[in-house]
PDB file of C-alpha atoms in Angstrom:
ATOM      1  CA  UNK A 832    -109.706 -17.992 -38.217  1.00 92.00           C
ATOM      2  CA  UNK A 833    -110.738 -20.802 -39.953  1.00 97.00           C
ATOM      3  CA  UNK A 834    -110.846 -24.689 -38.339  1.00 98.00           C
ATOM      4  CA  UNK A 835    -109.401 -27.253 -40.675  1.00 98.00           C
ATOM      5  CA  UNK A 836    -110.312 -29.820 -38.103  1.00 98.00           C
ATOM      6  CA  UNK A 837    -111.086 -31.342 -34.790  1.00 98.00           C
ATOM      7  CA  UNK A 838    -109.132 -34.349 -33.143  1.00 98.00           C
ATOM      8  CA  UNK A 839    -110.208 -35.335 -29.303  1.00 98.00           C
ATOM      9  CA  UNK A 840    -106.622 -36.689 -27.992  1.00 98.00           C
ATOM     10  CA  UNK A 841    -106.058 -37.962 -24.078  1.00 98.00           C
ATOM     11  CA  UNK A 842    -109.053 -35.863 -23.137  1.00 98.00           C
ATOM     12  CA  UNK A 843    -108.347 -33.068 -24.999  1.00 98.00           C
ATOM     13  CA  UNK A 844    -108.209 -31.649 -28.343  1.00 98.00           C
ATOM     14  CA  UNK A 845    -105.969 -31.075 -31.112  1.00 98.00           C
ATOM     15  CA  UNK A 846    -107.381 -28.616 -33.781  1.00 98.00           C
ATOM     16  CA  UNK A 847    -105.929 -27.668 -36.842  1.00 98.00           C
ATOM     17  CA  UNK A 848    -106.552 -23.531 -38.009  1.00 98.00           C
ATOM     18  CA  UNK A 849    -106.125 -21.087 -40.638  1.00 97.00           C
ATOM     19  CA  UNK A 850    -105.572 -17.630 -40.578  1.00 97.00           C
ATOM     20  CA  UNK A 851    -104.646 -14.221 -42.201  1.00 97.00           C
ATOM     21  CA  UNK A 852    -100.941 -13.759 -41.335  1.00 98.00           C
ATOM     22  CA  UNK A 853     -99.532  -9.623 -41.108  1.00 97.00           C
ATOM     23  CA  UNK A 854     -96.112 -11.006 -41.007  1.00 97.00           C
ATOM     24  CA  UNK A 855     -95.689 -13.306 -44.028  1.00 97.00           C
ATOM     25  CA  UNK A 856     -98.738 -11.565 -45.903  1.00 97.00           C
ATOM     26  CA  UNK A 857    -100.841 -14.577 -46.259  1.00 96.00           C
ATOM     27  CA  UNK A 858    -101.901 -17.403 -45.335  1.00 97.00           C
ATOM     28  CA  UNK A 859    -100.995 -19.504 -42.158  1.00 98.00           C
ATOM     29  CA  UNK A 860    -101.998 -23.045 -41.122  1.00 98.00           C
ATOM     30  CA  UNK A 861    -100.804 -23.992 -37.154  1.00 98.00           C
ATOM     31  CA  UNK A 862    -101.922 -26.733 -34.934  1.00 98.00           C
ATOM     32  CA  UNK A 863    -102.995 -26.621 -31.096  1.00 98.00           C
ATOM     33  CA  UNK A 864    -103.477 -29.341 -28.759  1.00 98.00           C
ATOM     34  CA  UNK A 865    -105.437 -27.859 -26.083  1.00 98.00           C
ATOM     35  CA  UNK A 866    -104.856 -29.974 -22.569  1.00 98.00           C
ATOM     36  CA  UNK A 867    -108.098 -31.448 -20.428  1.00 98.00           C
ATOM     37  CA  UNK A 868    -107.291 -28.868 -18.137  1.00 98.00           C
ATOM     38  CA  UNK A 869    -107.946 -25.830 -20.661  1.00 98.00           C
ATOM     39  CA  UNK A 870    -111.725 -26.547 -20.063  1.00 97.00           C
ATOM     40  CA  UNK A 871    -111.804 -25.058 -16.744  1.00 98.00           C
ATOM     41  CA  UNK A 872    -108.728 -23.159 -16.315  1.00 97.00           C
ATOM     42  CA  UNK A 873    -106.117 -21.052 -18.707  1.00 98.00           C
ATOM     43  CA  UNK A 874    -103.002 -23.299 -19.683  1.00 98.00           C
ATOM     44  CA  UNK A 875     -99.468 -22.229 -20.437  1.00 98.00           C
ATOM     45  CA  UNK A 876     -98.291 -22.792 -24.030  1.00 98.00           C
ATOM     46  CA  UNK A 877     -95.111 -24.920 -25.650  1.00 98.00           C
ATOM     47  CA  UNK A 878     -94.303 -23.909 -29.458  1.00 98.00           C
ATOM     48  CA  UNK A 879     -92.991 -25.852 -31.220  1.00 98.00           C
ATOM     49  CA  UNK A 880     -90.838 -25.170 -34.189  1.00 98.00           C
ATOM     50  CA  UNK A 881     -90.132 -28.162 -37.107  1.00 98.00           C
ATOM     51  CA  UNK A 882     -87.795 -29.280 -39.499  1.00 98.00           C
ATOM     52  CA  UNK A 883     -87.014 -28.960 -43.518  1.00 98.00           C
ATOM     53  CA  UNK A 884     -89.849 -30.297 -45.218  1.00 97.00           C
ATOM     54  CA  UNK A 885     -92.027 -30.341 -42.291  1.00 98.00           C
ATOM     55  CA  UNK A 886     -95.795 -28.664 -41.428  1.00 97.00           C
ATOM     56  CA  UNK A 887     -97.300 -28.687 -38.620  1.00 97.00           C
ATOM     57  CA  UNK A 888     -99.079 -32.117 -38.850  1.00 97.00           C
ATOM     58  CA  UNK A 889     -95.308 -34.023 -38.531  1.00 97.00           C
ATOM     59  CA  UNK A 890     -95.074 -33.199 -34.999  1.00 98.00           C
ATOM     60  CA  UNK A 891     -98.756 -33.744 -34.007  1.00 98.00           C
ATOM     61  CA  UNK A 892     -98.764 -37.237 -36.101  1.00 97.00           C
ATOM     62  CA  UNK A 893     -95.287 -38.775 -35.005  1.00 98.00           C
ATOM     63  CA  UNK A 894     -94.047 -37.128 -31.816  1.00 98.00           C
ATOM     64  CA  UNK A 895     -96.400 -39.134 -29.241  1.00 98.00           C
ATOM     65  CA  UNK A 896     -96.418 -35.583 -27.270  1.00 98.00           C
ATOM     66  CA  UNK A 897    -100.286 -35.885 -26.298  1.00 98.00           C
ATOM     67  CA  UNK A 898    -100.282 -38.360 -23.359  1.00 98.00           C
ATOM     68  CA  UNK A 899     -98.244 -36.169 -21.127  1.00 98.00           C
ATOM     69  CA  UNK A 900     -99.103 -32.811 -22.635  1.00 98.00           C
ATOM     70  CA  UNK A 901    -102.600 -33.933 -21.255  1.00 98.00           C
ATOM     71  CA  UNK A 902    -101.064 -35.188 -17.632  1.00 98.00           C
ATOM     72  CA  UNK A 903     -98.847 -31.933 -17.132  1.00 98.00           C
ATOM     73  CA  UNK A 904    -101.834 -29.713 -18.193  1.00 98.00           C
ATOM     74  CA  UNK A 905     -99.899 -28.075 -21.409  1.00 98.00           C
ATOM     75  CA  UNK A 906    -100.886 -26.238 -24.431  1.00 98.00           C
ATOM     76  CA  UNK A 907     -98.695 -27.520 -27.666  1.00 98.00           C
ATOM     77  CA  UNK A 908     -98.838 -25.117 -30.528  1.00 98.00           C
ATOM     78  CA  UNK A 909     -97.296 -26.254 -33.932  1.00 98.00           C
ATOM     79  CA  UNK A 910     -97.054 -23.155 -36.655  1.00 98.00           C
ATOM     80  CA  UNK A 911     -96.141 -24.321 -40.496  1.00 98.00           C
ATOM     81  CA  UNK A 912     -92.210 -24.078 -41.297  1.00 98.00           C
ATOM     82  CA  UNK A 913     -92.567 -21.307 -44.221  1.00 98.00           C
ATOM     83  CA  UNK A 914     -95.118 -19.327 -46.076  1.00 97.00           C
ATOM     84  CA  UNK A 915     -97.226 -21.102 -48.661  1.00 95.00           C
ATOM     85  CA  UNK A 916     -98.168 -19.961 -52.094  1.00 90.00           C
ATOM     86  CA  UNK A 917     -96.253 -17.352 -52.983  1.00 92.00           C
ATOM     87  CA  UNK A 918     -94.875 -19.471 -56.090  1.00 91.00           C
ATOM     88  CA  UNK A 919     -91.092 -17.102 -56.142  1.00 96.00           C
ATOM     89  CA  UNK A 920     -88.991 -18.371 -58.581  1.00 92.00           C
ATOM     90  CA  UNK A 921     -87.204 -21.161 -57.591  1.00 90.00           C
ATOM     91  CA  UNK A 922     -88.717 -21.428 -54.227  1.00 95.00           C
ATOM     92  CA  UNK A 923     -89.901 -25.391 -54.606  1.00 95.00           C
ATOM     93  CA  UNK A 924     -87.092 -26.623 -56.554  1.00 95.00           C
ATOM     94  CA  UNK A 925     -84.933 -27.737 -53.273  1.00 96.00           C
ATOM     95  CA  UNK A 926     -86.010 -29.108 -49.968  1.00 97.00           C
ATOM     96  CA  UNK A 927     -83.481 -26.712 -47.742  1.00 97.00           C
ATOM     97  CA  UNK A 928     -84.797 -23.486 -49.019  1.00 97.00           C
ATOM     98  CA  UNK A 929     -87.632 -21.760 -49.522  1.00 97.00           C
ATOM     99  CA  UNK A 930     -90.976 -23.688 -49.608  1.00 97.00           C
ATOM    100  CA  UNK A 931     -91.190 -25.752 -45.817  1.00 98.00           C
ATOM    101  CA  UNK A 932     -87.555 -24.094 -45.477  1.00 98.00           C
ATOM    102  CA  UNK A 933     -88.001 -20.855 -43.642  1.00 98.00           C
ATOM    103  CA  UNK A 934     -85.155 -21.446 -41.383  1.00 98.00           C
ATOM    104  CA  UNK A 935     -87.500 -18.866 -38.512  1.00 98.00           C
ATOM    105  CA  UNK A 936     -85.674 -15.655 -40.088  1.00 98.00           C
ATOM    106  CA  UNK A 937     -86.945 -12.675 -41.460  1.00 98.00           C
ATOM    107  CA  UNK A 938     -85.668 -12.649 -44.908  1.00 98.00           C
ATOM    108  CA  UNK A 939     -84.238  -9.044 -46.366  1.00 98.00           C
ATOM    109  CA  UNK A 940     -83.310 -10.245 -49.663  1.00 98.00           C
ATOM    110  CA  UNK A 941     -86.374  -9.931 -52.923  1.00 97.00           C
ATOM    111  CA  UNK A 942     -88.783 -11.535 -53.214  1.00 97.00           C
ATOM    112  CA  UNK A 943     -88.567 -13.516 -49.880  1.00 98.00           C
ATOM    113  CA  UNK A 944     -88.410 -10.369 -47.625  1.00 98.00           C
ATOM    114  CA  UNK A 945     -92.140  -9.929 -49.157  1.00 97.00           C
ATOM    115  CA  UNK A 946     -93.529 -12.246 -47.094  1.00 98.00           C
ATOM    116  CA  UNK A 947     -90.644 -14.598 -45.170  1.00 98.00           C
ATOM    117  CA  UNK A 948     -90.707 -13.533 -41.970  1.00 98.00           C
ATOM    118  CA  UNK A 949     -91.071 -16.147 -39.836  1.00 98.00           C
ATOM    119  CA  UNK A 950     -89.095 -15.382 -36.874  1.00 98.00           C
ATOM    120  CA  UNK A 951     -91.686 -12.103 -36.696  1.00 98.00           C
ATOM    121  CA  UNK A 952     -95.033 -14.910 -37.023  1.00 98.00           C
ATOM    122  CA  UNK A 953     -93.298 -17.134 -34.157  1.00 98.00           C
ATOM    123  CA  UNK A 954     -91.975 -14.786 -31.896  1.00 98.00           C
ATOM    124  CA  UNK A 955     -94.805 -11.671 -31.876  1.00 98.00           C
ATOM    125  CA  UNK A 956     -98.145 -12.750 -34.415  1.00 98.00           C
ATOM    126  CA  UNK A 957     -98.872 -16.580 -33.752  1.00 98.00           C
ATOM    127  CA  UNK A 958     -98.239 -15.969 -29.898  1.00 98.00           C
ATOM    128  CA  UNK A 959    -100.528 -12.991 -29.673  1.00 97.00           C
ATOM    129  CA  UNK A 960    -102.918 -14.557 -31.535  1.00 97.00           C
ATOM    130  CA  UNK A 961    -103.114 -17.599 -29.229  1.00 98.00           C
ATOM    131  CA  UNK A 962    -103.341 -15.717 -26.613  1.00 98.00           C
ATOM    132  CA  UNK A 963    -106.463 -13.909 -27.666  1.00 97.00           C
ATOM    133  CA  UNK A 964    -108.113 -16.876 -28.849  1.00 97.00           C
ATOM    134  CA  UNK A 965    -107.452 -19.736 -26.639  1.00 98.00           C
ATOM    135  CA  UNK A 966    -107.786 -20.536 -23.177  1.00 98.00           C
ATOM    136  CA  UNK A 967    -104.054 -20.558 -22.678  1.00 98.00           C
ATOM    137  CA  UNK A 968    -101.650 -17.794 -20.462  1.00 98.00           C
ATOM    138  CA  UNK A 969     -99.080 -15.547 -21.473  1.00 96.00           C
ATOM    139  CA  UNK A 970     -96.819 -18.292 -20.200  1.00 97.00           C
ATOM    140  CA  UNK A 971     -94.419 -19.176 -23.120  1.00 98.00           C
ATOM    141  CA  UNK A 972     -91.806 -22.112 -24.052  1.00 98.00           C
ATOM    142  CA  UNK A 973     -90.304 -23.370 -27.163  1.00 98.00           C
ATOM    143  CA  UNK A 974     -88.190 -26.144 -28.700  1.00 98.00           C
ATOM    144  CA  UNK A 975     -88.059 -27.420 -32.195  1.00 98.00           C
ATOM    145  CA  UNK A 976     -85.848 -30.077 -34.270  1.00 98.00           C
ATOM    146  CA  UNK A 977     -83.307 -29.703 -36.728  1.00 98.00           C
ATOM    147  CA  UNK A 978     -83.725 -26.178 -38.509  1.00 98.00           C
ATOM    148  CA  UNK A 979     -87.050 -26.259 -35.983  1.00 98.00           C
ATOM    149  CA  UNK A 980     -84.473 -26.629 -33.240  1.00 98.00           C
ATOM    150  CA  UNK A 981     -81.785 -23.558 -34.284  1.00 98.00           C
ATOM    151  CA  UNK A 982     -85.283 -21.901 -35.006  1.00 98.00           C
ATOM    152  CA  UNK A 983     -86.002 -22.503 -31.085  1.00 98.00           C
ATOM    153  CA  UNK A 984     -83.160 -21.846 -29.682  1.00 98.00           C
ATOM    154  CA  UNK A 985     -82.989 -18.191 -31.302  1.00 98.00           C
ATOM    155  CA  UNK A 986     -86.020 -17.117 -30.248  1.00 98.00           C
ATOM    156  CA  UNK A 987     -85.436 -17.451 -26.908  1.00 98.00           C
ATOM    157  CA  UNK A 988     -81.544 -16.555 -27.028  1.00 97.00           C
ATOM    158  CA  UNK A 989     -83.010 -13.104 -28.997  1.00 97.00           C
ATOM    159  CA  UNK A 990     -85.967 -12.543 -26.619  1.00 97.00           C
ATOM    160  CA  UNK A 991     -84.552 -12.450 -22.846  1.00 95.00           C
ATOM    161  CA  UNK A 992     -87.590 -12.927 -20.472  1.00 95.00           C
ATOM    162  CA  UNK A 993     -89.933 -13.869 -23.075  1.00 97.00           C
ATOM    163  CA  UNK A 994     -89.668 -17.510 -23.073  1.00 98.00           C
ATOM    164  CA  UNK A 995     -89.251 -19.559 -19.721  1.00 98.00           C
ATOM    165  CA  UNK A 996     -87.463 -22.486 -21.090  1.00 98.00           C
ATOM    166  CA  UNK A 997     -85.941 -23.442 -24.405  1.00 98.00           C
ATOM    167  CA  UNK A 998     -84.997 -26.881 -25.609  1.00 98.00           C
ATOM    168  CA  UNK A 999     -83.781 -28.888 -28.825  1.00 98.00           C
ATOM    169  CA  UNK A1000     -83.504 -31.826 -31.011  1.00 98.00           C
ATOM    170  CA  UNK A1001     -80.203 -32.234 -33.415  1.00 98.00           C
ATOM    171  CA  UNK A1002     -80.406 -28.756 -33.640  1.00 98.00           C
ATOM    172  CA  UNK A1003     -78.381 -26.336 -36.648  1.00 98.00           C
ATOM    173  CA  UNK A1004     -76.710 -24.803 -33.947  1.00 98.00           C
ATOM    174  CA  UNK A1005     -73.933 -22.959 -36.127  1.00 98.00           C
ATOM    175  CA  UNK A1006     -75.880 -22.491 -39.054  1.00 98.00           C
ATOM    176  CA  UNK A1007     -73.358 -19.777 -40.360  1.00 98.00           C
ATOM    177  CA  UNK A1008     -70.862 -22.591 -40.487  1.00 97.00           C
ATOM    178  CA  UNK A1009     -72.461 -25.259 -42.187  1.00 98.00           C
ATOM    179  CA  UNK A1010     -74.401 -25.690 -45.456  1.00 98.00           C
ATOM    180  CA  UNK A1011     -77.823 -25.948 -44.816  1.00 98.00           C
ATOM    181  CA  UNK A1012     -77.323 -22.120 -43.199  1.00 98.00           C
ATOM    182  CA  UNK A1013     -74.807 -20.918 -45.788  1.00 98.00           C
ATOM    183  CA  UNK A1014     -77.508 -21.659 -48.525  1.00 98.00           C
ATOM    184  CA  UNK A1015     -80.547 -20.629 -46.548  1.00 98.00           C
ATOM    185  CA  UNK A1016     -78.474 -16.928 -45.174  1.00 98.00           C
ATOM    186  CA  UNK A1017     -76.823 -16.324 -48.227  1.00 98.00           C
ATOM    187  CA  UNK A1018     -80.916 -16.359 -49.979  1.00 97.00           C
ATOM    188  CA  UNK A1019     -82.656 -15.266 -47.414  1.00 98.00           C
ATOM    189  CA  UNK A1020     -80.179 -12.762 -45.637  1.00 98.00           C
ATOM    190  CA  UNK A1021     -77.698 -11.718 -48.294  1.00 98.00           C
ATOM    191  CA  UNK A1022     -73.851 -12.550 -48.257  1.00 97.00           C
ATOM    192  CA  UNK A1023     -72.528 -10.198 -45.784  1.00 97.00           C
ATOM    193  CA  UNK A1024     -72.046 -12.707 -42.807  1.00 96.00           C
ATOM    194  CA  UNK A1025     -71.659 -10.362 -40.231  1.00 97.00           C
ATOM    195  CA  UNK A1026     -75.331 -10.100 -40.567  1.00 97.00           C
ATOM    196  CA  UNK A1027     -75.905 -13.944 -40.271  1.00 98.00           C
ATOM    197  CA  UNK A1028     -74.628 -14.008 -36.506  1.00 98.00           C
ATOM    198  CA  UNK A1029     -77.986 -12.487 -35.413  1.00 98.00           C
ATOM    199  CA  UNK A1030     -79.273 -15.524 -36.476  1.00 98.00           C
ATOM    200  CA  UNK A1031     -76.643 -18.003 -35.344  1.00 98.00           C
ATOM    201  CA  UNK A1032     -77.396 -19.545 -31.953  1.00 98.00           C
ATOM    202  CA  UNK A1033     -73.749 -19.959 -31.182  1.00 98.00           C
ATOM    203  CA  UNK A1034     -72.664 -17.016 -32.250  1.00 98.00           C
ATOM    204  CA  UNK A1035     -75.403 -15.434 -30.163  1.00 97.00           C
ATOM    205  CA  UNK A1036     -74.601 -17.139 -26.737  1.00 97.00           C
ATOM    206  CA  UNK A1037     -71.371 -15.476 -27.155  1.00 95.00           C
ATOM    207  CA  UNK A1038     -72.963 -12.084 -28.006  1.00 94.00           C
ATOM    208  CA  UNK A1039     -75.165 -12.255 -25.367  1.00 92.00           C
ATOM    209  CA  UNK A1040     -72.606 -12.842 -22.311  1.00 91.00           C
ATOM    210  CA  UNK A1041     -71.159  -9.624 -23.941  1.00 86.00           C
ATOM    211  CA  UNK A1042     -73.979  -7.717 -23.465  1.00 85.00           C
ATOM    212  CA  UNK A1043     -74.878  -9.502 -20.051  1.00 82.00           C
ATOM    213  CA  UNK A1044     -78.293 -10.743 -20.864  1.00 80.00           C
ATOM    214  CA  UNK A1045     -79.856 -13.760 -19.619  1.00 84.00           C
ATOM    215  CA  UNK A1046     -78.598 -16.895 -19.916  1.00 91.00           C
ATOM    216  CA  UNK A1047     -81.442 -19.026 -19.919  1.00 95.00           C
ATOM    217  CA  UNK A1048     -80.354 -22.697 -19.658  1.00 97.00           C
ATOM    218  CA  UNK A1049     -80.488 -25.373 -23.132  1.00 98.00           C
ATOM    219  CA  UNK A1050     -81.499 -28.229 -23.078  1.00 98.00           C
ATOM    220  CA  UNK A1051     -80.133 -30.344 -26.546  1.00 98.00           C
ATOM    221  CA  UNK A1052     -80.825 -34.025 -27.277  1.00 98.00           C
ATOM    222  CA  UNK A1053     -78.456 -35.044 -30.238  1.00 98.00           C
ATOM    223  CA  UNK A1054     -78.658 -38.677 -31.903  1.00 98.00           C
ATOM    224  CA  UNK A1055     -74.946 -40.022 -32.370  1.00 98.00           C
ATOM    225  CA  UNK A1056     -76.238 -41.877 -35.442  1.00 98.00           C
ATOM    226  CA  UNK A1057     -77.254 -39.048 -36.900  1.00 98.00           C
ATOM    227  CA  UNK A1058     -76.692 -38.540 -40.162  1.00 98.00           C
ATOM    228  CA  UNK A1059     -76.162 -34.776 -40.332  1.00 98.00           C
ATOM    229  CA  UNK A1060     -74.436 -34.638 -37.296  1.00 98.00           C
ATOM    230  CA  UNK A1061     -70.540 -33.533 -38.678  1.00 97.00           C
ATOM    231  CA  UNK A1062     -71.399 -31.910 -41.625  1.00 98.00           C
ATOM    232  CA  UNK A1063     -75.022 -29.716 -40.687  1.00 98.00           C
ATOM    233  CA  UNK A1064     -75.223 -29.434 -36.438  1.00 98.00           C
ATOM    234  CA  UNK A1065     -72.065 -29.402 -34.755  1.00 96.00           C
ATOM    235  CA  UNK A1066     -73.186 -29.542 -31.293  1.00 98.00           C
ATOM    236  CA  UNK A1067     -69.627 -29.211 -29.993  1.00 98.00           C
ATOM    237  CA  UNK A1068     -69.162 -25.699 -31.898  1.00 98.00           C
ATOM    238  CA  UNK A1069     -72.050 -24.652 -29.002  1.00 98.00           C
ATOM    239  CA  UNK A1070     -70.999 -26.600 -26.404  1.00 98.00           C
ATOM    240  CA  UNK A1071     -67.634 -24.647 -26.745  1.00 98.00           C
ATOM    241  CA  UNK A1072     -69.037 -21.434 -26.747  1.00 98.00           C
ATOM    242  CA  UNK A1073     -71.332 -22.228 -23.410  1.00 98.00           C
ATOM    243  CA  UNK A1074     -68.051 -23.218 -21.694  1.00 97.00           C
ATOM    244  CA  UNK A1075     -66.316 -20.290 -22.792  1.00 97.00           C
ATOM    245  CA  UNK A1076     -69.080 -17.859 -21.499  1.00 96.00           C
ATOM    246  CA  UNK A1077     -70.873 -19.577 -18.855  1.00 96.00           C
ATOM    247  CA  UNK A1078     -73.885 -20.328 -20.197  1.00 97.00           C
ATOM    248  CA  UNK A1079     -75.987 -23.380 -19.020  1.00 97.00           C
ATOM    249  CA  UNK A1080     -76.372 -25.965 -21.274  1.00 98.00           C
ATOM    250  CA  UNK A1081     -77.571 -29.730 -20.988  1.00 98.00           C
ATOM    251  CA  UNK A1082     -76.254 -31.687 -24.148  1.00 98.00           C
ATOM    252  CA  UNK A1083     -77.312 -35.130 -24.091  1.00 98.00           C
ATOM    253  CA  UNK A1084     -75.830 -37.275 -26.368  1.00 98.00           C
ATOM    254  CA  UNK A1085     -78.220 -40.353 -27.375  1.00 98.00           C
ATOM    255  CA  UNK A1086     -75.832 -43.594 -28.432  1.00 98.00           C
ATOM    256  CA  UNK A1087     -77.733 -44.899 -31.541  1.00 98.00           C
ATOM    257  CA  UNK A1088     -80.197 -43.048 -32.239  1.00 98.00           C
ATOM    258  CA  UNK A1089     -80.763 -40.982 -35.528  1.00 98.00           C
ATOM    259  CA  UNK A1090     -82.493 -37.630 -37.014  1.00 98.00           C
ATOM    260  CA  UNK A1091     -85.737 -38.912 -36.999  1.00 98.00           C
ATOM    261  CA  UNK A1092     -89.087 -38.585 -34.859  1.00 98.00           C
ATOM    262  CA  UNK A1093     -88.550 -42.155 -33.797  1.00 98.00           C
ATOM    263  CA  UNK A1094     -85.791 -40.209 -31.753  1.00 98.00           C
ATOM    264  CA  UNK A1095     -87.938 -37.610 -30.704  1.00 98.00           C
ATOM    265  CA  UNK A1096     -90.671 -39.458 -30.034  1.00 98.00           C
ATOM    266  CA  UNK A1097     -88.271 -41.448 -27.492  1.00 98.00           C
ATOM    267  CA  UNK A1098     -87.546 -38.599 -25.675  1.00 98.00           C
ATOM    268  CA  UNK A1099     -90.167 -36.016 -25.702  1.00 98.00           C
ATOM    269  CA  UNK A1100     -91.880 -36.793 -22.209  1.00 98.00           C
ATOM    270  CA  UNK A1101     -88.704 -35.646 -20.485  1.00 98.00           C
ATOM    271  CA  UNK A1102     -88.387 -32.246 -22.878  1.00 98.00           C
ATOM    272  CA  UNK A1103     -92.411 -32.066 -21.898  1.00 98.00           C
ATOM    273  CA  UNK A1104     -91.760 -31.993 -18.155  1.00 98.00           C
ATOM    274  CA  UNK A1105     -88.233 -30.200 -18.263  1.00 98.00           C
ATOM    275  CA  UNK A1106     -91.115 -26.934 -19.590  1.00 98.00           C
ATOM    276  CA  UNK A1107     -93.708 -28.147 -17.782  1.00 98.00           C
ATOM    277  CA  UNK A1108     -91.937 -27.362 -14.715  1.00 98.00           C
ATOM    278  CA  UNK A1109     -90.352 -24.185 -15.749  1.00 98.00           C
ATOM    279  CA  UNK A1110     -93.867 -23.090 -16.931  1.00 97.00           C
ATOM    280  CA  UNK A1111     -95.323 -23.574 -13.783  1.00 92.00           C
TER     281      UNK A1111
END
């Protein structure tokens, strides 16, 4: 583990590592913001999962998360959105796949099952090796935005018990409907679509009630001036579904506001304490 760098925020720290991944056979760059509180005592953790395009330094530089990540005594971790530097063919050439377009699935299709696996770094590596690093619990949440968001949502909707919250911003939530996840499955996944519901949040509250696993409640803020909104996240495909089944879901739809970390920024306090208090 390597530190890039060292930023005192609100009394405590946000570094910036690197590290040998297993998963995606490489390099990995993540932030932490380590709470006040994590000098004295062990600190449960938020991860959170960005966007196309996105590292880890858009949420630390834009979100305005620090003030009451500091106050509510919470760990923020911030992994990278794909591997870097594997140079496939192709793989920078579009913003919504491949490089900073991982889309939190482990890929099965050459050359990106190599090394894409980033639902396997979120979900079992990065957490693991937080855990045995920092001065944080086994005490996990998550929430994201955009393909950060449907990355979110199935990690907790896969993992029953692992995570004890989950929350959103404009989330893909059908991405086996839409064209951001058509492109991204049909790459990373292959075409047969059956195989894309595993990775489909909606699909999977609906699997899930089937199987009669937890239903651990959402929490979605969606901007109504979003831009992608009818054509890429479809909250109301997932909002059906939860009625259908049962499953507890807070969609909060934001008059005005748009797709970008202006939006998030607006909002995250509430998304902080909504984990805060589940963590605790």
């Amino acid at each position: 583990m390597e530190l890039l760098s060292s930023t005192k925020s609100f009394g405590g720290w946000l570094k910036r590592y690197k590290h040998e991944s297993v998963a995606v056979k490489g390099e990995m760059t993540f932030a932490i913001y380590l709470p006040p509180q994590a000098e004295t005592q062990s600190v449960p953790v938020l991860y959170w999962l960005s966007g196309l395009t996105c590292t880890d330094e858009n949420f630390t530089q834009k979100a305005g998360a620090f003030r009451k990540a500091a106050e509510l005594g919470l760990a923020i971790v911030c992994p990278d959105t794909s591997p870097r530097g594997t140079e496939y063919p192709g793989e920078h050439e579009s913003y919504d796949f491949g490089s900073g377009a991982g889309f939190y699935v482990n890929a099965t299709v050459a050359p990106y099952s190599n090394t894409y696996h980033m639902y396997d770094y979120v979900v079992q590596e990065l957490p693991n090796f937080v855990e045995s690093n920092f001065p944080v619990t086994d005490k996990r949440s998550i929430s994201g935005h955009s393909m950060g968001g449907h990355g979110a949502l199935i990690c907790a909707l896969k993992n029953p018990g692992v995570y004890q919250s989950v929350s959103a911003f404009s989330p893909i939530v059908n991405p086996t409907q839409c064209p951001w996840g058509e492109k991204a499955f049909t790459g990373y996944l292959g075409e047969d679509r059956a195989v894309w519901k595993e990775w489909d949040a909606t699909c999977l509250v609906e699997s899930n009630a089937d199987k009669g696993s937890e239903r651990l409640p959402l929490l979605i803020d969606q901007g109504e001036a979003d831009n992608f909104l009818v054509e890429q996240l479809k909250p109301e495909a997932l909002e059906a579904v939860c009625e259908k089944v049962g499953h507890p879901l807070t969609l909060r739809r934001q008059p005005g506001y748009d797709h970008s970390y202006f939006f998030i920024a607006s909002f995250i306090d509430e998304h902080l304490a909504f984990h805060a208090k589940a963590l605790s």
